[in-house]
Coordinates of C-alpha atoms and ligand atoms in Angstrom, one line a residue:
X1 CA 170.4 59.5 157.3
X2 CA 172.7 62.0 155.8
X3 CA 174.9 63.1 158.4
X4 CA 176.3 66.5 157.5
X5 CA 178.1 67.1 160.5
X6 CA 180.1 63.7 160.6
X7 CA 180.5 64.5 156.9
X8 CA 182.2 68.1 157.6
X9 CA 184.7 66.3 160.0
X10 CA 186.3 65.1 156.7
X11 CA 187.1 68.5 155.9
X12 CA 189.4 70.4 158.2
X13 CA 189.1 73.7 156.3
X14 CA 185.9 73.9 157.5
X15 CA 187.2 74.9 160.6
X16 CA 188.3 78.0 159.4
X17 CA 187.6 81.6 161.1
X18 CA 187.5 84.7 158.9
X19 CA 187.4 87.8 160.4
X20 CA 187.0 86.1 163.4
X21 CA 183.6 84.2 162.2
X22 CA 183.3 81.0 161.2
X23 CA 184.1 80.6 157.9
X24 CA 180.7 79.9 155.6
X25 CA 181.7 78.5 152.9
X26 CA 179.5 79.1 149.5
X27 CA 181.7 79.6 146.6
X28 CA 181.6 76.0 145.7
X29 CA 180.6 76.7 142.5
X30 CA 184.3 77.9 142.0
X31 CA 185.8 75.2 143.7
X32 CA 184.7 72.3 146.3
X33 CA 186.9 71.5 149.5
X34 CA 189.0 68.8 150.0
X35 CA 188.6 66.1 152.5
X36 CA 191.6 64.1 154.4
X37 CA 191.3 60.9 152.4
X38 CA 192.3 62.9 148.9
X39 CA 194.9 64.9 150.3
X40 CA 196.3 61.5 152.4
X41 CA 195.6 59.9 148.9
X42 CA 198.3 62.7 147.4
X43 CA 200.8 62.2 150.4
X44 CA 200.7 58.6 149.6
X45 CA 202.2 59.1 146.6
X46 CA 204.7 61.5 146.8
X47 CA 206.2 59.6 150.1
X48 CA 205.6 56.1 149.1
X49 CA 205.3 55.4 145.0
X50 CA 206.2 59.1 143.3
X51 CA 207.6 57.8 140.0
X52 CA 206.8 59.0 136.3
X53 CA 204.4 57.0 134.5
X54 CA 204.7 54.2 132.0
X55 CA 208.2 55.3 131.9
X56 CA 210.1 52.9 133.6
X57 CA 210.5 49.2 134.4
X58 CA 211.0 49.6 137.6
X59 CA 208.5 48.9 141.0
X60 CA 208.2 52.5 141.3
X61 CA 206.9 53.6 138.2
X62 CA 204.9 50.6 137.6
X63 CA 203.1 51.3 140.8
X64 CA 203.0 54.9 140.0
X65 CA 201.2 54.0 136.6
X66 CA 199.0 51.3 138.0
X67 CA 197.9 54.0 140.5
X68 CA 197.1 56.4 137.1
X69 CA 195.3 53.6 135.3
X70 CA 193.5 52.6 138.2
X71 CA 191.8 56.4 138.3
X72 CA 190.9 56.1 134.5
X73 CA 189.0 52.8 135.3
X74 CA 187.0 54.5 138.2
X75 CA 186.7 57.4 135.8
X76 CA 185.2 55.1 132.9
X77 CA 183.0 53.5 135.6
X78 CA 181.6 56.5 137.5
X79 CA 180.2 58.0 133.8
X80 CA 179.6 54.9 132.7
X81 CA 181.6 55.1 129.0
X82 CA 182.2 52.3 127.4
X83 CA 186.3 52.0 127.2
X84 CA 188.7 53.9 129.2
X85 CA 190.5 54.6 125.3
X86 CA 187.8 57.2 125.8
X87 CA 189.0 58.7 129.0
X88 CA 192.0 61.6 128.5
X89 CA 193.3 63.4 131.5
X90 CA 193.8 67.2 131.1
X91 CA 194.4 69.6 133.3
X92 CA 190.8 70.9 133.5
X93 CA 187.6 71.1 132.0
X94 CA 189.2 74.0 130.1
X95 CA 192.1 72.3 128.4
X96 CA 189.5 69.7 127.9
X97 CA 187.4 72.0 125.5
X98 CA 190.8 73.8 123.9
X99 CA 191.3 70.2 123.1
X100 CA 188.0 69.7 121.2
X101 CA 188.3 73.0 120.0
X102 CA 191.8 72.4 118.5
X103 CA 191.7 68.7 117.2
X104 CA 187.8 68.2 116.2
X105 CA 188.0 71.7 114.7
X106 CA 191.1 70.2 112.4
X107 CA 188.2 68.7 110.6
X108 CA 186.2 71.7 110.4
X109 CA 186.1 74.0 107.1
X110 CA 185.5 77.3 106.4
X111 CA 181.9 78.9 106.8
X112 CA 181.0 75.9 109.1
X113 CA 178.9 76.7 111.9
X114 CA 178.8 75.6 115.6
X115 CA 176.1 76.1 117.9
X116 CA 176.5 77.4 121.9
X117 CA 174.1 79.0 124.2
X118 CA 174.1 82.6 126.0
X119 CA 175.0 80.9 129.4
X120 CA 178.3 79.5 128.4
X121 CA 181.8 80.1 130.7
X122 CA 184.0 81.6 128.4
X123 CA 185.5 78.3 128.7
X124 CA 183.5 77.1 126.1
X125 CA 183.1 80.3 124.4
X126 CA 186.9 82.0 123.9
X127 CA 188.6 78.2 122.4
X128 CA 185.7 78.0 119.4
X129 CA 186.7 82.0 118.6
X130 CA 190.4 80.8 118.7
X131 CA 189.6 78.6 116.5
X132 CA 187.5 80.8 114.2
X133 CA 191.2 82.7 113.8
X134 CA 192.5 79.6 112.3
X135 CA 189.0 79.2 109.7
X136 CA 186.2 80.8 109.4
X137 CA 183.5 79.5 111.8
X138 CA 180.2 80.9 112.1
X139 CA 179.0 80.6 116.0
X140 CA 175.3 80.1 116.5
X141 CA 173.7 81.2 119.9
X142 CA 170.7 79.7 122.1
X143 CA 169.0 82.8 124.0
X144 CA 167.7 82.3 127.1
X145 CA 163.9 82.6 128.6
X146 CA 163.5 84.9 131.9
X147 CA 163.6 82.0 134.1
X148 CA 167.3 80.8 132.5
X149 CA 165.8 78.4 130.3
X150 CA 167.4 77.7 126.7
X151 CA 164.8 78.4 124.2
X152 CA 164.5 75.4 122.7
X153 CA 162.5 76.6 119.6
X154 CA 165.4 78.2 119.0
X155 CA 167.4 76.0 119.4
X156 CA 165.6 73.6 116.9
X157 CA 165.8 76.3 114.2
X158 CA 169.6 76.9 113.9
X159 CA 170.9 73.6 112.7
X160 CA 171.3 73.6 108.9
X161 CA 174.1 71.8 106.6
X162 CA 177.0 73.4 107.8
X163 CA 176.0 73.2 111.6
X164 CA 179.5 70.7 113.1
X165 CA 179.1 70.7 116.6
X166 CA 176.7 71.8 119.7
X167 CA 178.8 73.0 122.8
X168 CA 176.7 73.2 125.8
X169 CA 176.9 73.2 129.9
X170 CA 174.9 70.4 131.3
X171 CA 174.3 73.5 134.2
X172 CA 174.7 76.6 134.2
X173 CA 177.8 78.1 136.8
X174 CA 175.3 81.0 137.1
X175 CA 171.9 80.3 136.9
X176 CA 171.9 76.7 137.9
X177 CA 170.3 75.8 135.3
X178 CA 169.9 72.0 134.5
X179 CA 169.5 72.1 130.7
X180 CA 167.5 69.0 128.6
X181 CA 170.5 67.6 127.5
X182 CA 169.6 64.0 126.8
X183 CA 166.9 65.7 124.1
X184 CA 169.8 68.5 122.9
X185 CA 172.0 66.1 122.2
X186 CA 168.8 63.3 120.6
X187 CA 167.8 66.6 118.3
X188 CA 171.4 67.3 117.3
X189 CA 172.2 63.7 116.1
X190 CA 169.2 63.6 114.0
X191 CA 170.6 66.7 112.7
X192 CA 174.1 64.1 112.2
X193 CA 175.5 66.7 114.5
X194 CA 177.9 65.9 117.6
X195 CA 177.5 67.3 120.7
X196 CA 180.2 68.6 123.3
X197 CA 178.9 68.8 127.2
X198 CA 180.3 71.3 129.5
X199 CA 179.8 69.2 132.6
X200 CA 181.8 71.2 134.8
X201 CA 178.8 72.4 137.3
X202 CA 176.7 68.9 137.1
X203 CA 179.2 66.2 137.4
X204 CA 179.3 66.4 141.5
X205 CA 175.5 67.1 141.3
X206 CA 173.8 64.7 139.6
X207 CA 174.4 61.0 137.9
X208 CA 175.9 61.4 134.7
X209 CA 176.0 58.3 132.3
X210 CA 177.6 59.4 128.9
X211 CA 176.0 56.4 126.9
X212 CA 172.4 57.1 128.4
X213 CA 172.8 60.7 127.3
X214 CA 174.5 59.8 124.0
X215 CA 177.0 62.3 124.9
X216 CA 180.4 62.7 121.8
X217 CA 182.6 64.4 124.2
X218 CA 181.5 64.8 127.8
X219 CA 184.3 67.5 130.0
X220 CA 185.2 68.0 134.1
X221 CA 187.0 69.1 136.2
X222 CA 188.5 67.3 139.5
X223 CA 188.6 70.5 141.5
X224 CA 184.8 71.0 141.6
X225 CA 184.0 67.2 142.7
X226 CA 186.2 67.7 146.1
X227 CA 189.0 66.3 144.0
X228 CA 193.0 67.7 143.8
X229 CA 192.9 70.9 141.4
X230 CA 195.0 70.3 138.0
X231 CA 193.6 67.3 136.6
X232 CA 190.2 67.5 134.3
X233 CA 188.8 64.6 131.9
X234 CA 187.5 64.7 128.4
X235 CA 185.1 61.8 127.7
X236 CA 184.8 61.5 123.9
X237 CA 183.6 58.9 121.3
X238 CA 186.2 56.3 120.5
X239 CA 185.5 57.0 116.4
X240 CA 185.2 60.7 116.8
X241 CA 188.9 60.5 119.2
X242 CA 190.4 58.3 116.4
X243 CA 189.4 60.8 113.6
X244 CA 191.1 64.0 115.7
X245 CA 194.8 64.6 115.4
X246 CA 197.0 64.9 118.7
X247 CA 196.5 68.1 120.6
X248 CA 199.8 68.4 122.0
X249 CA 203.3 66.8 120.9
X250 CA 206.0 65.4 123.2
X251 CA 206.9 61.9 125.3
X252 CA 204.0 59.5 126.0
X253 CA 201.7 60.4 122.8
X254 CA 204.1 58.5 120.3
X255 CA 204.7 55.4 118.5
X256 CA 207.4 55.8 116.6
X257 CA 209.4 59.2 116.0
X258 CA 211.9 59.9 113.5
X259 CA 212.7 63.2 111.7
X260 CA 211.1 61.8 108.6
X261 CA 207.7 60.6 110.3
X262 CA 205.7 60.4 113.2
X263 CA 203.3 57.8 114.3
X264 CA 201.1 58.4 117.5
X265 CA 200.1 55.9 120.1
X266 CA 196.7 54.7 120.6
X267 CA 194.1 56.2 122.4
X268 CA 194.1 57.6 124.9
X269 CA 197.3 58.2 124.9
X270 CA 197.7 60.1 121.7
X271 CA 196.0 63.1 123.2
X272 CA 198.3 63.0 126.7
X273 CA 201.5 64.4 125.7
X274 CA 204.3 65.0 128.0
X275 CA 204.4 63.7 132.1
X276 CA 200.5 64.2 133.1
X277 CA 199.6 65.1 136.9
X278 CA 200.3 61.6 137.9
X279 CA 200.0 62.6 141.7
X280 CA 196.7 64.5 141.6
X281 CA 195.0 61.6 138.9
X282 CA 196.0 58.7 141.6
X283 CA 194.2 61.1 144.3
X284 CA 191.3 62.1 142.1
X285 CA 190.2 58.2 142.3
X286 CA 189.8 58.9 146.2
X287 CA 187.5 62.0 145.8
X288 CA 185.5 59.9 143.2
X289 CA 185.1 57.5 146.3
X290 CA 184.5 59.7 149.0
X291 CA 181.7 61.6 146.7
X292 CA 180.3 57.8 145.8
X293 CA 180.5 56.1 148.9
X294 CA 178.0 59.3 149.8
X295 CA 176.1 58.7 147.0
X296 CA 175.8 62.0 144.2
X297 CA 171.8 61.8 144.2
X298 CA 171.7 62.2 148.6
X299 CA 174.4 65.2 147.7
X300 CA 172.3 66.9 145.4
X301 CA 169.0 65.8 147.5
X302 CA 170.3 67.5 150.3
X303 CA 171.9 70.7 148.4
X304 CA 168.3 71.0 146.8
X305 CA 166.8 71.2 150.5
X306 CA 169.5 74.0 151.3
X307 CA 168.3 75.7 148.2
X308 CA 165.0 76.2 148.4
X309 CA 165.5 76.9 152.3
X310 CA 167.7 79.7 151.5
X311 CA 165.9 80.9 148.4
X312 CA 162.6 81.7 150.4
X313 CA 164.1 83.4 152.9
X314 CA 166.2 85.5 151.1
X315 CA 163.2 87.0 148.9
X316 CA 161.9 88.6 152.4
X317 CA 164.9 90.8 151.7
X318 CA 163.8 93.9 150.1
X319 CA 165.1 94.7 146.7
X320 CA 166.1 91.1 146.3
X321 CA 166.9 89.9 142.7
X322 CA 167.7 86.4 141.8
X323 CA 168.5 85.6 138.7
X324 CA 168.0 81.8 137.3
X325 CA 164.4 80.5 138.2
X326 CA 164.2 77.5 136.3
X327 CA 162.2 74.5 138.1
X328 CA 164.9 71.5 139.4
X329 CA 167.9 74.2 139.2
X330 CA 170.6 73.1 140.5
X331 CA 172.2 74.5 144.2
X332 CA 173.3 77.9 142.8
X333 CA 171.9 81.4 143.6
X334 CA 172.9 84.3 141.5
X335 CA 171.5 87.6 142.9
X336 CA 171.7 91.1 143.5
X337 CA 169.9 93.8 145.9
X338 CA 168.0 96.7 144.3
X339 CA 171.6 98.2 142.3
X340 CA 173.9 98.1 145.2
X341 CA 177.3 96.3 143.6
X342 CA 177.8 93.1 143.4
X343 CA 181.2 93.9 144.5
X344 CA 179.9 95.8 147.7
X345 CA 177.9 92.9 149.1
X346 CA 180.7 90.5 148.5
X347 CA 182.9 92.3 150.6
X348 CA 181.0 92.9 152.9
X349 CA 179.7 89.5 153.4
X350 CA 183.6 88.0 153.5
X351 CA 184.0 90.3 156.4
X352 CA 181.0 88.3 158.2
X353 CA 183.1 85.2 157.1
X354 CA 180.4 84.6 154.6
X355 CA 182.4 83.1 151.1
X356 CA 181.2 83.9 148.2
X357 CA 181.8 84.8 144.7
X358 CA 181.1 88.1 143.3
X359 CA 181.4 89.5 139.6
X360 CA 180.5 88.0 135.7
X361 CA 181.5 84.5 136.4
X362 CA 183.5 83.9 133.3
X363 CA 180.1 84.3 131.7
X364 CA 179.9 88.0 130.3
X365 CA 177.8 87.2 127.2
X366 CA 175.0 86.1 129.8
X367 CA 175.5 89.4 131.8
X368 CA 175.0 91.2 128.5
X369 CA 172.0 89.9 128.3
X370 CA 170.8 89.9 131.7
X371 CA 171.6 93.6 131.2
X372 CA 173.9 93.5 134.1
X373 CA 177.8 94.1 135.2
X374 CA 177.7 90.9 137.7
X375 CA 176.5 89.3 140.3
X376 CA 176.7 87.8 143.4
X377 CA 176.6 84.6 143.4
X378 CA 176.2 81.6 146.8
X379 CA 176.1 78.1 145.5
X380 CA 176.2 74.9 148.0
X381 CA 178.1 71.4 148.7
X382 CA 177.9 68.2 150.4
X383 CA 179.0 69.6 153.3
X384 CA 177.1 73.0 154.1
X385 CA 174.5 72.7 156.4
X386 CA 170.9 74.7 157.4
X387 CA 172.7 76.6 160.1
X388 CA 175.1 78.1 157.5
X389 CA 172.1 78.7 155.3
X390 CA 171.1 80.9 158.4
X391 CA 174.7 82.6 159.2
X392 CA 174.5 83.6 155.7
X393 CA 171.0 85.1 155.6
X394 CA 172.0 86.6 159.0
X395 CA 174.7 88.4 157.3
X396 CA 172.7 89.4 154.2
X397 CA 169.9 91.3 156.0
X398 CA 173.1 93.3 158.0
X399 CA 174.9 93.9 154.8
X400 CA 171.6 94.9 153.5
X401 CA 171.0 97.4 155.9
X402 CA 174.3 98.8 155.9
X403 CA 174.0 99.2 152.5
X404 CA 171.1 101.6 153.1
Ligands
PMP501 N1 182.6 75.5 132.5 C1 181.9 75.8 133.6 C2 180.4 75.7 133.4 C3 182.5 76.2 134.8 O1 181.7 76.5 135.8 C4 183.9 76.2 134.8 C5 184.6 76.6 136.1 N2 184.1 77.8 136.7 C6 184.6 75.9 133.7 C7 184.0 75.5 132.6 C8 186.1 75.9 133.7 O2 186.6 74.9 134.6 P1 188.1 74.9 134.9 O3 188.5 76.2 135.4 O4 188.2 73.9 136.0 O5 188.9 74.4 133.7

């Protein structure tokens, strides 16, 4: 049995009033909630072991770097990759990408092309423009059907010889979109072309196994997966890691420095310069418990029953829009009513105590062409529950009316 309201115990914020409501929280596409365990996982350090990593000699700091090593373990073990050389820490699924975007495209020339889709976060838009400043790269773009789908025809037809890398979401942050990546990433290798995965919005939603997907670089976040905010991974092929220069210089990414010549240190450690976020990485190996011992399929089972609960009920709203239809989407609902503002209902609905996010969603190229300004946007978590579903469709029909 899930158990959704032992499960919410875990998480005092949950508690919460706004405005005198109880607080509904939906905006966990944004960011999940932490339970006890992590943040008794971060107190732990800083009152019992808080030392800089593989620094030192002494108890401290070997326990502090045990602690950091242990996480990249359950990190190698939760997406199943085959060495944690493979695992880097950043600070976020963005720094993750900038990472790519800086060190793979090193090896990139002039007039080579990448491809990315119309639903990206600017996270994986903005670093491959960046980089286009340095050379002269040619981006490639997967429209989108009128369910959210990628067209995959298209897709298909926009390799050629120069094509160096696909950068895609595994789901959309807006549409909830679960794209075929296993067949993206089969088509782009026989194409001899690596693919990056955004996995920001499907990491705490679904099993991901890097090998089974034949994922080059795979990138998360901690903050999304009810983990401590500031610390991302970037999963990436050992050959493909060893080709890419350092990102960053400093302490911890070295083998030998002199002002003549520099050698860097082995992987993974040639991409983590300078002290990483020792703390939060030792607590992120809690979350990854708590969100196992759970189980990530009976999370997402129970988010998908949420979602099409909610879904029906909110299209007997008049003038209700949702964007992103596509079948086994994941637990996100983008919408809009008739051409109120997005901005409107949002406000409104935080006054009801209802969270949720309003506006592009770091994803403006999709607004363009959605032919819209924004949206708002409810997405679901472990720990929501049917009666929240309701308080929030409660609140929508007022704000609806109010809204004239
Ligand atoms: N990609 C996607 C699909 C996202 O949803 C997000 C977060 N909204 C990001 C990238 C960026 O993640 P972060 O801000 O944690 O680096």
């Amino acid at each position: 049995m899930y158990d959704v309201n032992s499960l919410r115990s875990d998480f005092p914020i949950l508690e919460r009033q706004v405005y005198g409501h109880p607080l509904v929280y939906l905006d966990n596409t944004a960011t999940t909630q932490t339970p006890r365990c992590v943040v008794e996982a971060i107190e732990n350090v800083y009152y019992n072991t808080k030392a800089n990593v593989h620094r030192g000699v002494h108890t401290l700091s070997q326990e502090a770097t045990d602690l950091q090593e242990a996480t990249r373990e359950r990190v190698r073990e939760f997406i199943n990759a085959k060495s944690t050389e493979e695992i880097i820490f950043t600070r976020g699924t963005t720094e993750a990408i900038n990472l790519v975007a800086s060190s793979y495209g090193d090896l990139l020339e002039n007039g080579d092309e990448i491809i990315l889709t119309v639903m990206e976060h600017h996270a994986n838009i903005v670093p491959w423009q960046l980089l286009g400043r340095r050379k002269r790269i040619i981006l490639r773009i997967v429209p989108i059907n009128e369910k959210g789908e990628l067209d995959m025809v298209a897709y298909r037809s926009l390799f050629n010889d120069r094509t160096k890398l696909v950068a895609v979401c595994h789901v959309s942050n807006v549409l909830g979109t679960v794209n075929p990546i296993k067949e993206m990433i089969a088509e782009a290798h026989s194409n001899g072309v690596p693919v990056l995965v955004d996995g920001a919005q499907a990491i705490s939603h679904m099993k991901v196994d890097v090998q089974d997907l034949n994922a080059d670089f795979y990138v998360f976040s901690s903050h999304k997966m009810y983990g401590p905010s500031g610390v991302g991974v970037l999963y990436g092929k050992k050959y493909l890691l060893e080709m890419m220069p350092p990102y960053q210089g400093g302490g911890e990414m070295i083998g030998q420095v002199s002002f003549d010549h520099t050698t860097f240190a082995a992987l993974p450690f040639k991409f983590e310069a300078g002290t990483p976020d020792f703390v939060d990485i030792a607590a992120f190996h809690t979350a990854i418990d708590y969100m196992t011992s759970i189980g990530v399929e009976r999370i997402a089972e129970h988010e998908h029953e949420l979602l099409t609960y909610t879904t029906e009920k909110m299209m007997e709203i008049p003038g209700m829009r949702i964007f992103g239809t596509a079948p086994g989407k994941c637990a996100v609902i983008s919408f809009l009513i008739g051409n109120e503002h997005h901005y409107d209902i949002g406000m409104l609905l935080d006054k009801l105590g209802v969270a949720v996010r309003t506006g592009h969603h770091c994803a403006q190229p999709l607004m363009s062409a959605l032919g819209i300004e924004g949206t708002v946007r409810a997405s679901f978590a472990m720990y929501n529950t049917k009666a929240e579903a309701d308080a929030f469709i409660a609140a929508l029909r007022r704000v609806s009316s109010m809204l004239g």
